[in-house]
Amino acid sequence: MSKYIGKRLLMMIPVLLGVMIIVFTINFLTPGDPARMILGDGATPEALAQVTEELGLNDPYLVQLGRYIGNVVFKLDLGESYMTGKPVFEEIASRFPTTVKLAIFSVSISVLVGVSAGIISATKQYSIFDRIATSFSLLGVSMPTFWAGLMAVLIFSVKLGWLPASGSYGPEYWVLPSFTLGLHSSATVMRMTRSSMLEVIRADYIRTARAKGQKEKWVIITHALKNAMIPVVTVIGMQFGGLLGGSLLIETVFAIPGLGKYIIDSISTRDYPVVQGGVLLLAISFSLVNLLVDILYAYLDPRIKSQYKAAKKKKGGAKNAESTC
Amino acid sequence: MENILEIKDLTIQYRADNRIVEAVNQLNLTLGKGESLGLVGETGAGKTTTALGIMGLIPDPPGIVTGGEIIFEGEDLLKQNKKRMRSIRGKKISMIFQDPMTSLNPVMTVGSQIAESIRIHERCSKAEAATKATEMLELVGIPGERYGEYPHQFSGGMKQRVVIAIALSCNPELLLADEPTTALDVTIQAQVLDLIVKLKKEKQTSMILITHDLGIVAEVCDKVAIMYAGEIVEYGSLEQIYNHTCHPYTKGLFGSIPDLDSHVKRLSPIPGLMPDPADLPAGCSFCPRCTCACERCESENPQMIEVETGHFVKCFQIGKEEEHV
């Protein structure tokens, strides 16, 4: 298993290099002059030329790319923000915890609501609860988060005055954004859990469990759930990965100083090092979440675990064969 | 001999989209203590539905038991509440399922699946249940060390042994074996069958063996019931059915078996197909395929007649022949 994880971590290297090259190239091709953004509209052509030269933006594409990748790989240096002059790493590090917090809160809500509603819907298919839950989840899937967020602000902050509308100062500030995001993604999780559960509870081994005289509750919890969770875990992982990249719309609606909003702001100010650093972090978190999901698979399904092991053995076997030749 | 099971006028229907499928029609059956009954019939004759009906495991919806009685050790199983049925299932009546590939939970170890059944019905600690489950594994010819392995690490025959171990773990009074060897290789079939018979003898279990293989019935059973379109058409001891075959359908079944000693080049299969159970003929359900059907067969459903002690046949032609004699 540890060998598998090591292999997967090594496989991240080409992915991340690719991400770096693509993001850098897109930035390079994007029209707009960072020097003008830094100095403002009233800047003299001399000053502009000087800043452009200082930032190294006159160098050819490959030189700039090589410098960027070299700095990241060998010095772990993401560069400095054009706007603030502070290291990009610091800028991102100060915002990332906010985004992670929001992502964890939202995913917890989404799992709690989505998985339990999905299980109940599947076990009581076509009941009133099932009908209500599936209609709500359809609503949740089709409703854009920013609109849901605005409506939540309108109702709970403006009309009822129960919760603050924006900012991130205390726990109460997290309620609306977490619930807006969480309930939105719980709709997808619920649909996935329901359909996966429906498939599993018709399986022969569930009938075997019932034939043992097991209580229905335990049939669902011990036999069905673990089998039904694989596609659900995939969906949850994807959503968590997406949320780690910052949920731009929600961060904007609720004025939360997270990573998503920062990256978008940096794009409009042509703050290239920040954009590159931000996207790289996003790629790393996405890959790590994916790896975590794959490890969870092995825990959920012993057949997948033995596949990981078999791949390892096969490799070892091939080596042995070579050495005997 | 005391009867362990008595089924009277059992009727089971599947209802979906205004279509009523009559899977089991007015079925009558008795089974003495310690006896083995072979329930023989084509695919779709209602054999499995009957067994699931006894277990109280008819999937509802769409299945409904619309009438009749299933009297097991003096109590009507159809009148028991869920809790009572759970205490009977797996403890007093247990079932071996047709397809061992899908009957075991893929994410649980085989040992824990056997131990589960023991834990449900016998008040014992986890460790005691595990010890007993290991003994059961060894009883069915699987080394106890394989307790912690998962179903995908076993072959089909081994899996069926595990299913048998689960079914027999609580020493049931009645064993329902639903085509236990159909999914297995011929060589493994014999092994599994021998195992069932041996364990059945040791534990004094009564058994209903569902199969469409008359050869297996001849080896294992004391009594035979031939089922056609949800009804028992002929019922009697092994000797009566095999040597004094009465019903045209049973004769047809025997005609479909290849015989090495005879010099007939072609088998004589029963012409036609079983009637659509959603649209059964008004009279005898075998009438459309019967070679000796008369007008009366088309309009009237024959009653069971006892042609000799313990040998029942559901056919008008039988009485007639005797009249001629």
XYZ file of C-alpha atoms in Angstrom:
650
model
C 0.000 0.000 0.000
C 2.774 2.471 0.951
C 4.519 1.628 -2.299
C 1.314 2.430 -4.155
C 1.014 5.774 -2.388
C 4.666 6.557 -3.200
C 4.059 5.749 -6.847
C 1.015 7.968 -6.920
C 2.968 10.836 -5.331
C 5.679 10.479 -7.989
C 3.001 10.534 -10.663
C 1.948 13.954 -9.389
C 5.250 15.480 -10.591
C 4.497 15.463 -14.341
C 0.942 16.628 -13.646
C 2.159 19.602 -11.635
C 4.854 20.457 -14.201
C 2.198 20.393 -16.901
C -0.064 22.663 -14.852
C 2.811 25.107 -14.341
C 3.659 25.237 -18.025
C 0.045 25.657 -19.151
C -0.817 28.370 -16.628
C 2.397 30.234 -17.366
C 1.756 30.084 -21.114
C -1.816 31.322 -20.768
C -0.607 34.208 -18.625
C 2.121 34.966 -21.159
C -0.414 35.087 -23.982
C -2.974 37.143 -22.062
C -3.124 40.715 -23.286
C -2.523 43.449 -20.715
C 0.526 45.047 -19.210
C 1.385 44.345 -15.576
C 3.609 47.441 -15.496
C 0.673 49.666 -16.369
C -1.456 47.975 -13.707
C 1.243 48.640 -11.133
C 1.955 52.261 -12.066
C -1.526 53.344 -13.089
C -2.774 55.211 -16.136
C -0.707 58.364 -15.575
C 2.677 56.614 -15.809
C 5.328 57.892 -18.211
C 6.580 55.585 -20.965
C 10.062 55.623 -19.370
C 8.755 54.453 -16.011
C 6.705 51.750 -17.723
C 9.733 50.541 -19.665
C 11.833 50.480 -16.505
C 9.285 48.439 -14.508
C 8.793 46.027 -17.421
C 12.550 45.510 -17.553
C 12.764 45.034 -13.766
C 10.037 42.383 -13.831
C 11.934 40.583 -16.587
C 8.942 40.752 -18.901
C 11.100 41.675 -21.896
C 12.868 38.310 -21.868
C 11.864 35.644 -24.405
C 9.103 33.129 -23.456
C 11.416 30.183 -22.809
C 13.754 32.220 -20.616
C 10.865 33.471 -18.501
C 9.348 29.970 -18.266
C 12.699 28.416 -17.352
C 13.279 31.038 -14.676
C 9.819 30.482 -13.183
C 10.045 26.679 -13.098
C 13.627 26.791 -11.858
C 12.642 29.066 -8.970
C 9.687 26.901 -7.992
C 11.443 23.554 -8.272
C 14.885 24.362 -6.871
C 14.201 27.263 -4.486
C 10.538 26.517 -3.680
C 10.056 30.194 -4.519
C 6.757 31.208 -6.091
C 7.968 34.755 -6.729
C 6.603 38.016 -5.396
C 3.272 39.630 -5.972
C 3.476 42.491 -8.486
C 0.879 44.409 -6.501
C 2.072 44.123 -2.928
C 5.683 43.096 -3.418
C 5.248 40.392 -0.747
C 6.168 36.760 -1.470
C 3.301 34.957 -3.199
C 3.686 32.053 -0.776
C 2.886 34.322 2.183
C -0.032 35.926 0.399
C -1.574 32.552 -0.426
C -0.755 31.031 2.955
C -2.653 33.820 4.684
C -5.787 33.108 2.643
C -5.680 29.328 2.249
C -6.833 28.470 5.819
C -10.026 30.473 5.260
C -10.756 28.519 2.100
C -9.918 25.191 3.757
C -12.178 26.031 6.676
C -15.069 26.868 4.371
C -14.440 23.711 2.333
C -14.396 21.479 5.430
C -17.548 23.022 6.880
C -19.405 22.741 3.580
C -18.322 19.186 2.862
C -19.260 18.079 6.393
C -22.737 19.514 5.940
C -22.969 18.013 2.487
C -21.961 14.526 3.686
C -24.200 14.640 6.734
C -27.274 15.814 4.870
C -26.609 14.169 1.500
C -25.630 10.685 2.655
C -28.345 10.335 5.287
C -31.074 11.702 3.008
C -29.834 9.402 0.236
C -29.983 6.331 2.471
C -33.489 7.097 3.720
C -34.686 7.864 0.182
C -33.300 4.587 -1.148
C -34.626 2.390 1.654
C -38.038 4.045 1.480
C -38.210 4.431 -2.275
C -41.292 6.314 -3.549
C -42.293 7.283 -0.031
C -43.260 10.878 0.713
C -39.804 11.529 2.182
C -38.191 10.187 -0.980
C -40.325 12.373 -3.215
C -39.666 15.504 -1.168
C -35.934 14.791 -0.916
C -35.499 14.096 -4.634
C -37.433 17.249 -5.580
C -35.311 19.323 -3.185
C -32.136 17.805 -4.559
C -33.244 18.601 -8.100
C -33.812 22.162 -6.926
C -30.405 22.189 -5.232
C -28.574 20.880 -8.287
C -30.220 23.347 -10.650
C -29.944 26.420 -8.416
C -26.740 28.454 -8.930
C -24.845 28.873 -5.631
C -24.502 32.625 -5.943
C -28.252 33.015 -6.323
C -28.908 30.678 -3.392
C -26.357 32.705 -1.420
C -28.033 35.995 -2.277
C -31.436 34.602 -1.350
C -30.050 33.303 1.938
C -28.634 36.764 2.697
C -31.922 38.343 1.755
C -33.960 36.079 4.010
C -31.727 35.375 6.998
C -29.749 38.626 7.177
C -31.900 41.357 5.703
C -35.461 40.199 6.480
C -34.998 38.158 9.650
C -31.705 39.628 10.837
C -30.590 36.303 12.359
C -27.141 36.042 10.824
C -24.514 38.468 9.530
C -24.492 38.917 5.773
C -20.788 39.199 5.061
C -17.288 39.009 6.485
C -15.487 36.322 8.472
C -15.071 37.476 12.059
C -16.756 34.846 14.210
C -18.451 31.464 13.969
C -21.817 33.006 13.095
C -20.283 34.438 9.906
C -19.586 30.938 8.623
C -23.130 29.657 8.927
C -24.665 31.119 5.772
C -21.782 30.463 3.351
C -21.177 26.918 4.682
C -24.832 26.013 4.476
C -25.269 27.544 1.034
C -22.314 25.597 -0.350
C -22.967 22.477 1.741
C -26.628 22.154 0.853
C -25.823 22.785 -2.782
C -23.322 19.940 -2.943
C -25.446 17.750 -0.658
C -27.969 17.628 -3.491
C -25.433 15.855 -5.717
C -24.250 13.609 -2.873
C -27.850 12.699 -2.030
C -28.676 11.715 -5.605
C -25.519 9.645 -5.881
C -26.100 7.904 -2.527
C -29.715 7.177 -3.412
C -29.013 5.599 -6.783
C -26.003 3.654 -5.529
C -27.947 2.402 -2.505
C -30.913 1.398 -4.668
C -28.615 -0.748 -6.752
C -26.960 -2.355 -3.736
C -30.108 -3.142 -1.734
C -31.347 -5.269 -4.626
C -28.154 -7.329 -4.566
C -28.210 -11.014 -3.678
C -25.954 -10.596 -0.667
C -28.470 -8.231 0.904
C -31.054 -11.002 0.542
C -28.561 -13.382 2.166
C -28.197 -10.967 5.082
C -31.967 -10.782 5.471
C -32.175 -14.571 5.251
C -29.881 -14.749 8.295
C -32.597 -12.974 10.246
C -30.619 -9.745 10.527
C -32.523 -6.592 11.460
C -33.254 -4.298 8.526
C -31.319 -1.456 10.177
C -28.150 -3.543 10.373
C -28.646 -4.956 6.898
C -28.482 -1.386 5.612
C -25.674 -0.176 7.882
C -23.306 -3.158 7.859
C -24.023 -4.720 4.483
C -25.363 -2.116 2.079
C -23.650 1.111 3.092
C -20.040 0.090 2.634
C -20.806 -1.372 -0.782
C -22.732 1.695 -1.865
C -20.173 4.244 -0.719
C -17.573 3.977 -3.514
C -19.256 6.250 -6.078
C -20.366 8.543 -3.256
C -16.808 8.918 -1.965
C -15.705 9.829 -5.493
C -18.288 12.598 -5.705
C -17.449 13.904 -2.239
C -13.742 13.917 -3.103
C -14.322 15.858 -6.311
C -16.432 18.409 -4.494
C -13.917 18.812 -1.706
C -11.147 19.271 -4.261
C -13.216 21.864 -6.070
C -13.969 23.712 -2.850
C -10.279 23.818 -1.880
C -9.668 25.866 -4.988
C -11.889 28.441 -3.378
C -15.515 28.931 -4.135
C -15.247 32.190 -5.971
C -18.930 33.035 -6.174
C -19.700 32.342 -2.541
C -16.540 34.100 -1.382
C -17.607 37.120 -3.433
C -21.224 37.089 -2.260
C -20.253 36.815 1.411
C -17.032 38.888 1.128
C -14.863 36.115 2.529
C -11.140 36.712 1.960
C -10.464 33.278 0.484
C -8.196 31.901 -2.199
C -10.753 31.855 -5.014
C -11.521 35.544 -4.812
C -7.825 36.375 -4.512
C -6.920 34.448 -7.674
C -9.669 36.106 -9.696
C -8.675 39.574 -8.430
C -5.085 38.812 -9.380
C -6.100 37.860 -12.896
C -7.752 41.225 -13.412
C -4.700 43.070 -12.062
C -2.347 40.885 -14.164
C -0.575 39.755 -10.993
C 0.882 36.732 -12.762
C 2.992 35.195 -9.942
C -0.092 35.075 -7.684
C -2.226 33.433 -10.378
C 0.471 30.859 -11.088
C 1.062 30.105 -7.418
C -2.640 29.898 -6.667
C -3.397 27.502 -9.486
C -0.394 25.352 -8.573
C -1.665 25.031 -5.003
C -5.079 24.167 -6.354
C -3.597 21.431 -8.535
C -1.639 20.025 -5.593
C -4.695 19.936 -3.327
C -6.818 18.346 -6.032
C -4.238 15.610 -6.650
C -3.883 14.938 -2.924
C -7.647 14.707 -2.432
C -7.827 12.288 -5.347
C -5.115 10.168 -3.797
C -7.015 10.208 -0.509
C -10.153 9.041 -2.329
C -8.223 6.170 -3.913
C -6.870 5.115 -0.534
C -10.410 5.233 0.834
C -11.493 2.919 -1.997
C -9.009 0.332 -0.823
C -10.360 0.620 2.696
C -13.971 0.288 1.488
C -13.454 -2.539 -0.971
C -10.918 -5.321 -0.327
C -11.039 -6.239 -4.028
C -9.490 -2.894 -4.927
C -6.892 -3.326 -2.196
C -5.851 -6.675 -3.606
C -5.629 -5.078 -7.046
C -3.124 -2.570 -5.698
C -1.196 -5.451 -4.181
C -1.439 -7.544 -7.346
C 0.025 -4.692 -9.403
C 2.951 -4.606 -6.994
C 3.472 -8.383 -7.155
C 3.284 -8.399 -10.935
C 6.040 -5.822 -11.054
C 8.141 -7.813 -8.597
C 7.497 -10.972 -10.598
C 8.638 -9.293 -13.803
C 11.844 -8.193 -12.115
C 12.523 -11.714 -10.856
C 11.950 -13.080 -14.326
C 14.446 -10.612 -15.734
C 17.072 -11.527 -13.175
C 16.686 -15.256 -13.864
C 17.176 -14.598 -17.557
C -44.658 -39.129 10.381
C -44.982 -35.647 11.853
C -45.104 -32.842 9.338
C -42.619 -30.028 9.780
C -44.045 -27.911 6.995
C -47.484 -27.715 5.505
C -48.315 -25.287 2.735
C -51.995 -24.813 1.971
C -53.357 -22.953 -1.052
C -50.383 -20.585 -1.151
C -50.861 -17.870 -3.764
C -48.177 -15.321 -4.541
C -48.477 -12.577 -7.132
C -46.157 -9.953 -8.518
C -47.938 -6.744 -9.381
C -46.479 -4.079 -11.610
C -48.058 -1.529 -13.934
C -51.526 -3.105 -13.908
C -50.010 -6.474 -14.806
C -50.574 -9.258 -12.337
C -48.092 -12.083 -12.594
C -49.345 -15.175 -10.837
C -46.097 -16.738 -9.723
C -47.536 -19.299 -7.323
C -51.140 -20.551 -7.604
C -52.947 -22.453 -4.856
C -49.867 -24.448 -4.001
C -50.193 -27.339 -1.578
C -47.227 -29.129 -0.153
C -46.327 -31.137 2.935
C -42.926 -32.088 4.224
C -42.295 -34.613 6.971
C -39.613 -34.182 9.626
C -36.209 -35.232 8.332
C -37.495 -35.670 4.802
C -35.947 -34.301 1.643
C -38.292 -32.997 -0.975
C -37.198 -32.233 -4.512
C -39.077 -29.321 -6.016
C -38.608 -29.690 -9.753
C -39.705 -27.462 -12.578
C -38.665 -25.226 -15.428
C -37.257 -21.751 -15.010
C -40.100 -19.443 -14.033
C -42.306 -22.176 -12.587
C -42.352 -20.378 -9.225
C -39.927 -22.605 -7.315
C -37.765 -19.809 -5.940
C -40.808 -17.656 -5.213
C -42.248 -20.492 -3.132
C -39.004 -20.766 -1.163
C -38.810 -17.000 -0.643
C -42.447 -17.106 0.443
C -41.571 -19.630 3.154
C -38.691 -17.389 4.257
C -40.942 -14.326 4.241
C -38.524 -12.654 1.852
C -40.762 -11.965 -1.143
C -39.631 -8.541 -2.365
C -42.555 -6.240 -1.594
C -43.255 -4.343 -3.808
C -43.916 -5.907 -6.302
C -44.572 -9.302 -4.647
C -47.613 -10.010 -2.488
C -48.733 -13.206 -0.782
C -52.436 -13.037 -1.556
C -53.631 -16.145 0.200
C -52.969 -19.462 1.830
C -51.138 -20.721 4.866
C -47.571 -21.787 5.504
C -47.661 -23.862 8.657
C -44.242 -24.528 10.108
C -44.044 -26.472 13.377
C -47.669 -25.649 14.069
C -47.569 -21.892 13.482
C -48.646 -20.029 10.360
C -45.597 -18.141 9.126
C -47.740 -15.708 7.158
C -49.375 -14.507 10.370
C -46.137 -13.884 12.306
C -44.878 -10.377 12.904
C -41.537 -9.159 11.557
C -39.667 -9.769 14.790
C -40.869 -13.352 15.085
C -40.042 -13.994 11.426
C -36.519 -12.660 11.957
C -36.030 -15.089 14.813
C -37.182 -17.963 12.567
C -35.147 -16.936 9.520
C -31.614 -18.216 9.735
C -32.336 -20.086 12.975
C -35.151 -22.515 12.187
C -35.415 -22.122 8.427
C -32.440 -21.178 6.361
C -31.742 -20.960 2.695
C -28.890 -21.724 0.332
C -29.011 -19.442 -2.667
C -28.506 -20.227 -6.296
C -25.563 -18.058 -7.247
C -22.657 -18.215 -4.810
C -20.825 -15.514 -6.800
C -23.290 -12.851 -5.755
C -24.726 -14.257 -2.527
C -21.793 -13.217 -0.350
C -21.062 -9.646 0.646
C -17.868 -8.714 -1.235
C -16.596 -6.315 1.424
C -16.930 -8.598 4.465
C -14.675 -11.495 5.383
C -16.297 -14.904 4.930
C -15.720 -15.687 8.598
C -17.554 -12.624 9.792
C -20.447 -13.420 7.469
C -20.832 -16.819 9.107
C -20.290 -15.401 12.590
C -22.968 -12.780 11.935
C -25.630 -15.423 11.610
C -24.491 -17.095 14.845
C -24.403 -13.774 16.699
C -27.963 -12.956 15.648
C -29.517 -16.148 16.975
C -27.295 -17.389 19.741
C -26.464 -15.337 22.766
C -22.717 -15.480 22.644
C -19.714 -13.199 22.606
C -17.953 -12.119 19.446
C -15.063 -14.465 20.181
C -17.363 -17.449 20.701
C -19.187 -16.702 17.458
C -15.838 -16.490 15.657
C -14.750 -19.843 17.087
C -17.995 -21.427 16.009
C -17.760 -19.843 12.565
C -14.253 -21.280 12.177
C -15.631 -24.704 13.110
C -18.357 -24.286 10.505
C -15.757 -23.385 7.873
C -13.820 -26.528 8.691
C -17.026 -28.561 8.647
C -17.648 -27.551 5.035
C -14.054 -28.345 4.137
C -12.410 -24.936 4.192
C -9.306 -24.487 6.391
C -10.064 -22.314 9.432
C -7.140 -19.994 8.619
C -9.129 -18.623 5.721
C -11.614 -17.038 8.168
C -10.274 -13.537 7.466
C -10.328 -13.786 3.681
C -12.804 -12.091 1.394
C -15.214 -13.809 -1.037
C -13.187 -12.754 -4.104
C -10.305 -14.886 -2.828
C -12.430 -18.050 -3.118
C -13.522 -20.118 -6.101
C -17.194 -20.639 -6.931
C -17.400 -24.020 -5.232
C -15.662 -22.689 -2.125
C -18.049 -19.744 -2.004
C -21.005 -22.103 -2.164
C -19.458 -24.005 0.768
C -19.368 -20.729 2.682
C -23.024 -20.099 1.825
C -23.825 -23.606 3.080
C -21.858 -22.911 6.266
C -23.921 -19.749 6.811
C -27.175 -21.628 6.225
C -26.275 -24.466 8.594
C -24.514 -22.407 11.262
C -27.524 -22.356 13.583
C -28.647 -25.972 12.997
C -31.884 -25.136 11.188
C -34.889 -27.458 11.257
C -35.600 -26.780 7.608
C -33.156 -26.077 4.835
C -34.275 -24.556 1.559
C -31.638 -25.223 -1.075
C -32.398 -23.158 -4.165
C -30.510 -24.747 -7.057
C -27.374 -24.954 -4.928
C -25.297 -26.528 -7.681
C -26.578 -24.822 -10.835
C -23.789 -22.236 -10.976
C -21.019 -24.768 -10.373
C -18.834 -27.086 -12.458
C -20.061 -30.672 -12.688
C -17.191 -32.044 -10.572
C -17.778 -29.414 -7.909
C -21.542 -30.031 -8.121
C -21.092 -33.571 -6.842
C -18.846 -32.423 -3.989
C -21.245 -29.702 -2.874
C -24.230 -32.008 -3.113
C -22.474 -34.716 -1.098
C -21.620 -32.104 1.503
C -25.231 -30.937 1.785
C -26.510 -34.500 2.108
C -23.868 -35.418 4.692
C -24.510 -32.361 6.848
C -28.256 -32.769 6.503
C -28.010 -36.337 7.789
C -25.734 -35.341 10.664
C -27.986 -32.527 11.791
C -31.332 -34.247 11.049
C -32.460 -31.317 8.935
C -35.495 -31.455 6.669
C -34.829 -30.081 3.241
C -36.544 -28.726 0.176
C -34.179 -29.022 -2.754
C -35.130 -26.784 -5.632
C -33.681 -27.892 -8.919
C -34.452 -28.645 -12.520
C -32.071 -31.565 -12.543
C -33.958 -34.844 -12.102
C -30.659 -36.682 -11.676
C -29.838 -34.745 -8.532
C -33.313 -35.358 -7.153
C -32.937 -39.102 -7.682
C -29.719 -39.078 -5.668
C -30.763 -36.873 -2.792
C -34.513 -36.770 -2.237
C -37.162 -38.967 -0.628
C -40.090 -37.147 -2.189
C -40.594 -35.203 -5.359
C -42.961 -32.388 -6.297
C -43.174 -31.398 -9.937
C -44.060 -27.749 -10.368
C -45.510 -26.144 -13.464
C -46.733 -22.542 -13.881
C -46.997 -21.935 -10.161
C -48.759 -25.205 -9.328
C -47.719 -28.624 -8.157
C -48.807 -31.000 -10.932
C -47.474 -34.228 -9.507
C -46.330 -35.157 -6.035
C -45.173 -38.422 -4.600
C -42.281 -40.512 -3.352
C -39.153 -40.808 -5.440
C -40.108 -44.304 -6.514
C -43.662 -43.291 -7.450
C -42.588 -40.346 -9.568
C -39.713 -42.111 -11.315
C -41.313 -45.476 -11.892
C -45.027 -44.673 -12.095
C -44.882 -41.328 -13.831
C -48.435 -40.103 -14.373
C -48.627 -36.469 -15.388
C -47.912 -35.701 -19.072
C -45.575 -32.879 -18.017
C -43.494 -35.145 -15.793
C -43.350 -37.677 -18.618
C -42.139 -34.867 -20.860
C -39.434 -33.953 -18.373
C -38.141 -37.523 -18.310
C -38.317 -37.613 -22.098
C -35.972 -34.637 -22.229
C -33.169 -36.456 -20.423
C -30.551 -38.070 -22.669
C -30.300 -41.814 -22.094
C -27.107 -43.601 -23.081
C -28.722 -47.028 -23.184
C -31.494 -46.216 -25.617
C -30.803 -45.934 -29.310
C -33.004 -42.920 -29.911
C -31.084 -40.301 -31.899
C -33.126 -37.282 -30.826
C -34.473 -36.294 -27.428
C -38.187 -35.712 -27.167
C -38.535 -32.241 -25.646
C -41.854 -30.816 -24.509
C -43.149 -28.657 -27.376
C -43.880 -24.978 -26.771
C -43.116 -22.704 -23.858
C -44.514 -22.235 -20.393
C -47.587 -19.931 -20.522
C -47.149 -16.259 -19.635
C -47.801 -16.205 -15.885
C -49.600 -12.884 -16.339
C -52.065 -14.557 -18.691
C -52.613 -18.144 -17.616
C -55.015 -20.378 -19.561
C -58.499 -20.774 -18.106
C -58.261 -24.526 -17.734
C -55.257 -26.701 -17.022
C -52.156 -24.535 -17.398
C -50.286 -27.346 -19.167
C -53.122 -27.893 -21.671
C -51.615 -25.858 -24.575
C -48.500 -28.075 -24.573
C -50.112 -31.338 -23.585
C -50.224 -34.170 -26.097
C -53.264 -35.802 -24.555
C -55.367 -32.713 -23.815
C -59.124 -32.850 -24.327
C -61.894 -30.221 -24.388
C -62.414 -30.398 -20.675
C -58.732 -29.532 -20.070
C -59.176 -26.244 -21.905
C -62.025 -24.959 -19.778
C -61.605 -26.544 -16.373
C -58.640 -26.672 -14.019
C -58.225 -30.253 -12.753
C -58.055 -31.061 -9.034
C -55.353 -33.156 -7.395
C -56.237 -36.854 -7.413
C -54.529 -39.443 -5.266
C -53.699 -42.254 -7.688
C -52.003 -44.415 -5.069
C -51.149 -43.761 -1.424
C -49.131 -40.548 -1.266
C -48.992 -40.095 -5.033
C -50.972 -37.088 -6.243
C -51.536 -36.013 -9.830
C -53.331 -32.981 -11.197
C -54.685 -34.236 -14.505
C -58.061 -35.292 -15.928
C -56.530 -37.988 -18.098
C -55.410 -40.091 -15.152
C -58.868 -40.927 -13.879
C -59.963 -41.668 -17.441
C -57.227 -44.210 -18.058
C -58.255 -46.027 -14.926
C -61.876 -45.966 -16.055
C -60.831 -47.594 -19.313
C -58.937 -50.244 -17.416
